[in-house]
mmCIF file of C-alpha atoms in Angstrom:
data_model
loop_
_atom_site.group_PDB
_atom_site.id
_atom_site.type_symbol
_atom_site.label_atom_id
_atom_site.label_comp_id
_atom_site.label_asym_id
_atom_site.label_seq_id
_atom_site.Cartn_x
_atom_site.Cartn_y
_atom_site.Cartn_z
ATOM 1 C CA UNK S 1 156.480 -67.013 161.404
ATOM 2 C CA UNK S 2 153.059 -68.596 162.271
ATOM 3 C CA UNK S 3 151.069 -65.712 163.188
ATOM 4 C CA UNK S 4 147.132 -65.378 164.934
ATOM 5 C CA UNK S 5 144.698 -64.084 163.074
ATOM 6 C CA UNK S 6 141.518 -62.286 163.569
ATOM 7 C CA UNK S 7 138.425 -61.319 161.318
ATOM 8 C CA UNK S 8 137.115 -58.998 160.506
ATOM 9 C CA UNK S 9 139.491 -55.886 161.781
ATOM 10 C CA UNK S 10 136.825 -53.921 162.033
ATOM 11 C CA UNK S 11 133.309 -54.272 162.693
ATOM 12 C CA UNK S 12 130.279 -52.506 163.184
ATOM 13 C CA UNK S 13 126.741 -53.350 164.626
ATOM 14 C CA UNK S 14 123.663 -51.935 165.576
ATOM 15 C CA UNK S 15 123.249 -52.009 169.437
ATOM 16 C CA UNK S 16 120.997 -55.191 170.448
ATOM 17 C CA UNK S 17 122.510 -57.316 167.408
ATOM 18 C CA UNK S 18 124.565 -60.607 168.122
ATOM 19 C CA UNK S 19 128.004 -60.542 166.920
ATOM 20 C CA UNK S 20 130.263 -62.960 166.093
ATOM 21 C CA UNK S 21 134.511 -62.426 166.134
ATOM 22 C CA UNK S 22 136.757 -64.868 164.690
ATOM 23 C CA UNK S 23 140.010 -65.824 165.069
ATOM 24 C CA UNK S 24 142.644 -68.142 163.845
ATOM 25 C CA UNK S 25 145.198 -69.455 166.644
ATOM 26 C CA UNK S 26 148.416 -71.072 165.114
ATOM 27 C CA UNK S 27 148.364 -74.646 164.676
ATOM 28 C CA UNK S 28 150.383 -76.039 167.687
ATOM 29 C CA UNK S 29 147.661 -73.593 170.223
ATOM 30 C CA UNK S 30 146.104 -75.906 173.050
ATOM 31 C CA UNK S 31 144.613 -72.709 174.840
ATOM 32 C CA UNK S 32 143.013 -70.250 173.677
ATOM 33 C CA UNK S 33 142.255 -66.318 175.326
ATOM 34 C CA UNK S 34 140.050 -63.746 174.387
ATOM 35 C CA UNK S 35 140.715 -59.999 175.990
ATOM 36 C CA UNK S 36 139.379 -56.725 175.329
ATOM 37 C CA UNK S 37 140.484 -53.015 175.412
ATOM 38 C CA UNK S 38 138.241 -50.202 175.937
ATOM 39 C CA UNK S 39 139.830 -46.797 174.033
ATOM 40 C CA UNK S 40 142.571 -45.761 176.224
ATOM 41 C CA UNK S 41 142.132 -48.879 179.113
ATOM 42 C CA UNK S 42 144.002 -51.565 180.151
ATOM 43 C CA UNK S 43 144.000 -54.866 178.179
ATOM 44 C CA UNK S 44 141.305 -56.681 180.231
ATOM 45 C CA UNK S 45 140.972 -60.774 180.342
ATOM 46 C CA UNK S 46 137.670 -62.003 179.520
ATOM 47 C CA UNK S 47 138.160 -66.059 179.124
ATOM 48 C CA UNK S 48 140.335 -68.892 178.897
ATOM 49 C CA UNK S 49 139.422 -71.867 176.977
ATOM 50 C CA UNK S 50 141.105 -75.136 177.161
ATOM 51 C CA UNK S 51 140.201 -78.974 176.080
ATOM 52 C CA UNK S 52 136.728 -77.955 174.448
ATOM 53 C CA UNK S 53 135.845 -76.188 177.208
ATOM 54 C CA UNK S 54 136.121 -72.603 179.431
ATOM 55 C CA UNK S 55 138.511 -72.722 182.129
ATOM 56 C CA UNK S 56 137.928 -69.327 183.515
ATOM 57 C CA UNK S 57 136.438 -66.211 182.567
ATOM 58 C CA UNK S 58 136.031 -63.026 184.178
ATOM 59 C CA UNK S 59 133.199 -61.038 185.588
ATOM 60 C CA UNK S 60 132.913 -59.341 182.014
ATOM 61 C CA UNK S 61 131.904 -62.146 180.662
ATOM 62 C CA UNK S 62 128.780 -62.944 181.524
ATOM 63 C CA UNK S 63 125.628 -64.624 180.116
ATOM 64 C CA UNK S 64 125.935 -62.543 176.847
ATOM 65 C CA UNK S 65 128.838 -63.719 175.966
ATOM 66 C CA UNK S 66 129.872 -67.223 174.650
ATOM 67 C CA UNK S 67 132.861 -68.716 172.669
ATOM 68 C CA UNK S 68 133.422 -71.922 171.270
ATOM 69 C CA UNK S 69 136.477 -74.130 169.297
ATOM 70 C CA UNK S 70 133.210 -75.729 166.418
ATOM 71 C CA UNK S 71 135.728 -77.205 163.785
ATOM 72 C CA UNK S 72 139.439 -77.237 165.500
ATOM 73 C CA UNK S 73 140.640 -74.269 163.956
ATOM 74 C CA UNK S 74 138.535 -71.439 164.582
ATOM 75 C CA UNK S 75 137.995 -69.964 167.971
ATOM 76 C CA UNK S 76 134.906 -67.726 167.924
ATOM 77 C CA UNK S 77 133.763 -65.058 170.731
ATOM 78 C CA UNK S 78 130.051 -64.739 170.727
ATOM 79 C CA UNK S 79 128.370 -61.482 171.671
ATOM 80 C CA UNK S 80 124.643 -62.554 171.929
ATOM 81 C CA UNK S 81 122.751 -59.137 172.528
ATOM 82 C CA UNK S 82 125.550 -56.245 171.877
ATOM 83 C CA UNK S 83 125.416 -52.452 174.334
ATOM 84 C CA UNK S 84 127.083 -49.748 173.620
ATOM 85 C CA UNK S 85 129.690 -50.598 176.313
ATOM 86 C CA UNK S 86 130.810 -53.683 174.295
ATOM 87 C CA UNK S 87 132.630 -50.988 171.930
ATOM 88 C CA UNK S 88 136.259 -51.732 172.250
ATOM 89 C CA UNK S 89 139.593 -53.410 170.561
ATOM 90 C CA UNK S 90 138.568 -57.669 171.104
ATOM 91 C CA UNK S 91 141.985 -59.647 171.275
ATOM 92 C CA UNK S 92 142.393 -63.526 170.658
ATOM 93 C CA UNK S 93 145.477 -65.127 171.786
ATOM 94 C CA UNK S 94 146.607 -68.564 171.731
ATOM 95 C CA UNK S 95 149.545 -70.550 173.878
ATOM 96 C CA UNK S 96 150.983 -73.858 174.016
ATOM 97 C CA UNK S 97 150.541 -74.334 177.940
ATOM 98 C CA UNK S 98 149.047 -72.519 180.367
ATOM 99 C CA UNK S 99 152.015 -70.883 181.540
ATOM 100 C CA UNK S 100 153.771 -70.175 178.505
ATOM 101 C CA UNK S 101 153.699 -66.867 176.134
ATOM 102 C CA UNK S 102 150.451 -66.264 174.416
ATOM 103 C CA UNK S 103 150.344 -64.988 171.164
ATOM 104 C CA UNK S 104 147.652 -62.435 170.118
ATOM 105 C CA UNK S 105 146.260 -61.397 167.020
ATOM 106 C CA UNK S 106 145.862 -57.792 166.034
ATOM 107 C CA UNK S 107 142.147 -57.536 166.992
ATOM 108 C CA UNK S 108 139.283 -56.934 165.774
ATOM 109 C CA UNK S 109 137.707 -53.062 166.702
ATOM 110 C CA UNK S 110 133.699 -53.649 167.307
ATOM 111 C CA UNK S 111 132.018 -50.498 166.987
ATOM 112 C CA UNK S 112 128.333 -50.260 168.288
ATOM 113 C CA UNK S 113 125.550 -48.029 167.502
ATOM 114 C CA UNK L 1 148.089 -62.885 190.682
ATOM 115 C CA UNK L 2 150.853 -61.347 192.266
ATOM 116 C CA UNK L 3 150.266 -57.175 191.553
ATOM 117 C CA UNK L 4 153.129 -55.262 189.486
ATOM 118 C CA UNK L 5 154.338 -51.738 189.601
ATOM 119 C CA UNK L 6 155.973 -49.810 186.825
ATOM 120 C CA UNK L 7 156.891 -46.467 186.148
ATOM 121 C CA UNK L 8 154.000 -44.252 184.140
ATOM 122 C CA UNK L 9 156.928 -43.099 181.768
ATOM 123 C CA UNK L 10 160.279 -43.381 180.695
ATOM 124 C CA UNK L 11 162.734 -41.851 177.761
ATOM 125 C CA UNK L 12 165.387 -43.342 176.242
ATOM 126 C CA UNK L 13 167.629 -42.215 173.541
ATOM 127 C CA UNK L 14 167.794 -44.285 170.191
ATOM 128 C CA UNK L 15 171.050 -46.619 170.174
ATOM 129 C CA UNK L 16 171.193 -46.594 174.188
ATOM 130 C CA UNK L 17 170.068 -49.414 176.098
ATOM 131 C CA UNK L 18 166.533 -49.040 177.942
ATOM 132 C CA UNK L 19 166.072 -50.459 181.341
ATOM 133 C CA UNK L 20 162.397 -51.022 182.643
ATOM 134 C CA UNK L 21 162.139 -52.055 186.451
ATOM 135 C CA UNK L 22 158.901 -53.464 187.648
ATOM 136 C CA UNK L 23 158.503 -54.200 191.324
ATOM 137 C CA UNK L 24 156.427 -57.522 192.036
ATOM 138 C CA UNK L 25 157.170 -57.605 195.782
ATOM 139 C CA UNK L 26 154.367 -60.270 196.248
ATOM 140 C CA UNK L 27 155.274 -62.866 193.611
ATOM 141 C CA UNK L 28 155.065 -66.142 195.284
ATOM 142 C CA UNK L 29 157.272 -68.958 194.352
ATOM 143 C CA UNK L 30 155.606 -70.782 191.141
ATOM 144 C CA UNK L 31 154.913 -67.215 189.286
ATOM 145 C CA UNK L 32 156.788 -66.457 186.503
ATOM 146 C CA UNK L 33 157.430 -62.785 185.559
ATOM 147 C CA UNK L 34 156.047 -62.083 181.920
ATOM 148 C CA UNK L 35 156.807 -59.073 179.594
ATOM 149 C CA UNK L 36 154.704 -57.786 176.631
ATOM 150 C CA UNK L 37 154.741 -54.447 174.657
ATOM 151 C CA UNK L 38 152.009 -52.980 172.681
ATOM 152 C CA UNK L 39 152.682 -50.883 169.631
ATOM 153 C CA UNK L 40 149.641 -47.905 169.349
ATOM 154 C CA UNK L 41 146.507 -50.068 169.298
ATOM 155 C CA UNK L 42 148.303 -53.509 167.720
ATOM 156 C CA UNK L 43 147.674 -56.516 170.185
ATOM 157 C CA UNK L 44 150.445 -57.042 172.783
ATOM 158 C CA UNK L 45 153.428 -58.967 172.064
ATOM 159 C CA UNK L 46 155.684 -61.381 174.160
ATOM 160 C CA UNK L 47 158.816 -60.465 174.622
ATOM 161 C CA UNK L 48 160.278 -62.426 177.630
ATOM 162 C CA UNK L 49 159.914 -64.512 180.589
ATOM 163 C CA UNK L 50 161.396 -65.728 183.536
ATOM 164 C CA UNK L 51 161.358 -67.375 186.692
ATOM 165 C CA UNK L 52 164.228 -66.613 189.036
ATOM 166 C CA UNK L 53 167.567 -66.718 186.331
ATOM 167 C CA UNK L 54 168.344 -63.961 184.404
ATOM 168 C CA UNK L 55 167.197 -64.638 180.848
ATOM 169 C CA UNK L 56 167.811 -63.212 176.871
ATOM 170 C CA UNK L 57 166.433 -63.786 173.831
ATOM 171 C CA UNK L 58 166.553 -62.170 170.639
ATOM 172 C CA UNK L 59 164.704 -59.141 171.928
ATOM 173 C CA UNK L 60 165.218 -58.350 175.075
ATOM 174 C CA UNK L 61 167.553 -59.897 178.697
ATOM 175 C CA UNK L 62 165.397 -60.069 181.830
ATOM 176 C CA UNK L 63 167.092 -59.470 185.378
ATOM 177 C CA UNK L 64 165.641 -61.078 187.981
ATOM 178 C CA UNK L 65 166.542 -60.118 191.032
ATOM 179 C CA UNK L 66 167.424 -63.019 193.639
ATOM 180 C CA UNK L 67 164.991 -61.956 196.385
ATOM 181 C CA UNK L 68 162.267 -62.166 192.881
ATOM 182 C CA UNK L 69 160.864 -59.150 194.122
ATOM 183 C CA UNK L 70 161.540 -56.968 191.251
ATOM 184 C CA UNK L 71 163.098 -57.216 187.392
ATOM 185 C CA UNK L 72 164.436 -55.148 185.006
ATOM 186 C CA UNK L 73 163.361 -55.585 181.352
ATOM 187 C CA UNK L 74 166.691 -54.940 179.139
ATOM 188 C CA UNK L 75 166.423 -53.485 175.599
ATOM 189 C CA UNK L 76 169.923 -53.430 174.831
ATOM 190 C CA UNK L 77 170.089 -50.944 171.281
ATOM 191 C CA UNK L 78 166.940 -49.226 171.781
ATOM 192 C CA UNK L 79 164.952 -48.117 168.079
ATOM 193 C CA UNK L 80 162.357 -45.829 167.473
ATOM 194 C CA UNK L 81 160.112 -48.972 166.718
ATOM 195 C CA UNK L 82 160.486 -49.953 170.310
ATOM 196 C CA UNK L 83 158.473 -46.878 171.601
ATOM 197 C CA UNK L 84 155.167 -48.921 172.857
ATOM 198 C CA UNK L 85 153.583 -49.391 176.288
ATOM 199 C CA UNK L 86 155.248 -52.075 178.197
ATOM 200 C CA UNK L 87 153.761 -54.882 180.726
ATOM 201 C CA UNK L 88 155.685 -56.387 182.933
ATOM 202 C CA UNK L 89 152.929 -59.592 184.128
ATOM 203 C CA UNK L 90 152.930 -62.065 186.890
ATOM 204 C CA UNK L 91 151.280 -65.422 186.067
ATOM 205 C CA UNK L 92 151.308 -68.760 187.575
ATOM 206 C CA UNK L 93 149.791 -69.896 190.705
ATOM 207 C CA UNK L 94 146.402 -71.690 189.934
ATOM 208 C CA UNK L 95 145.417 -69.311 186.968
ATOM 209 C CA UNK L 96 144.659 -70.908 183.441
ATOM 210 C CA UNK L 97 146.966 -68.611 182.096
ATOM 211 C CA UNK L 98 145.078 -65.537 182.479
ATOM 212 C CA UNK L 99 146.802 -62.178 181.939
ATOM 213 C CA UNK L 100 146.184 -59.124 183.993
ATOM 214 C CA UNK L 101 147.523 -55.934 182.123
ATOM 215 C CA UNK L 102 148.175 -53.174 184.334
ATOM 216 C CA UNK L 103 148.711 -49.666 182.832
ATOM 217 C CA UNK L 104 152.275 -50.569 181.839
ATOM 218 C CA UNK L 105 155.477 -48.175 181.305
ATOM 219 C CA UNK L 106 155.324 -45.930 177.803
ATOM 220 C CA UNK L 107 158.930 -45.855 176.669
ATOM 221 C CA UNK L 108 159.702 -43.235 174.519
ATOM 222 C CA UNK L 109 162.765 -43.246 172.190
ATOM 223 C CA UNK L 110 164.123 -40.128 170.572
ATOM 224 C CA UNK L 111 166.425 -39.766 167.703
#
């Protein structure tokens, strides 16, 4: 079964460095999520992104933060200028429609220092 | 998006069926009641949805109840691989399909 996939698993950056986390949605995707989990928190949303372009995102993500669809396959969550607070699991997902099941990947832990 | 409550914590005993409620008592009519499960730190998984009939899949049955106030997610031969923290999710309405994960229900299944 077609699955999502995210790279790397696990990464680790120096506090004020951009980061960049991949991910793979399966082929038939037309929208694309990205949520994050702070140890022992809920899953929180951070964006949707639809047609090339964000449909909504959350207060979380704010002006640091970008993502973009550059070659069809890959969808990318930017973190321009990381904190310490950006430490947490980052989850892609990917659905057919808006209202049907997303499918995540198995997230990629960023780790800042 | 409608707001869900679950139970913190249930047990269930491996081989017995394990029933999750989830009350959604302000679900308005073009929500859809979602379920997902995450397994220690893995990302969530789907598991079922519904509108207002009862569904199954391979995984799981979903009761709906007619009022759509609450549901019961049905796991009908529980394993030990089904302990995980489970989300029971409202979504529709004028979202873009954006989740909002509460803190779920941990099941628990014993040998």
């Amino acid at each position: 079964e077609p699955e999502v996939t995210q790279t790397p698993s696990h990464q680790v950056t120096q506090m004020g460095q951009e980061v960049i986390l991949r991910c793979v949605p399966i082929s038939n995707h037309l929208y694309f999520y990205w949520y994050r989990q702070i140890l022992g928190q809920k899953v929180e949303f951070l964006v949707s992104f639809y047609n090339n372009e964000i449909s909504e995102k959350s207060e979380i993500f704010d002006d640091q933060f970008s993502v973009e669809r550059p070659d069809g396959s890959n969808f990318t969550l930017k973190i321009r200028s990381t904190k310490l607070e950006d430490s947490a699991m980052y989850f892609c997902a990917g659905g057919t429609g808006s209202f049907q099941p997303q499918h995540f990947g198995d997230g990629t832990r960023l780790s800042i220092l | 998006d409608a707001k869900t409550t679950q139970p913190p914590s249930m047990d269930c005993a491996e081989g017995r069926a394990a029933n999750l409620p989830c009350n959604h008592s302000t679900i308005s009519g073009n929500e859809y009641v979602y379920w997902y499960r995450q397994i220690h730190s893995q990302g969530p998984q789907y598991i079922i949805h519904g509108l207002k009939n009862n569904e199954t899949n391979e995984m799981a049955s979903l009761i709906i109840t007619e009022d759509r106030k609450s549901s019961t997610l049905i796991l009908p031969h529980a394993t030990l691989r089904d302990t995980a923290v489970y989300y029971c999710i409202v979504n529709g309405g004028t979202s873009y399909g954006k989740l909002t994960f509460g803190q779920g229900t941990i099941l628990t299944v014993h040998p």
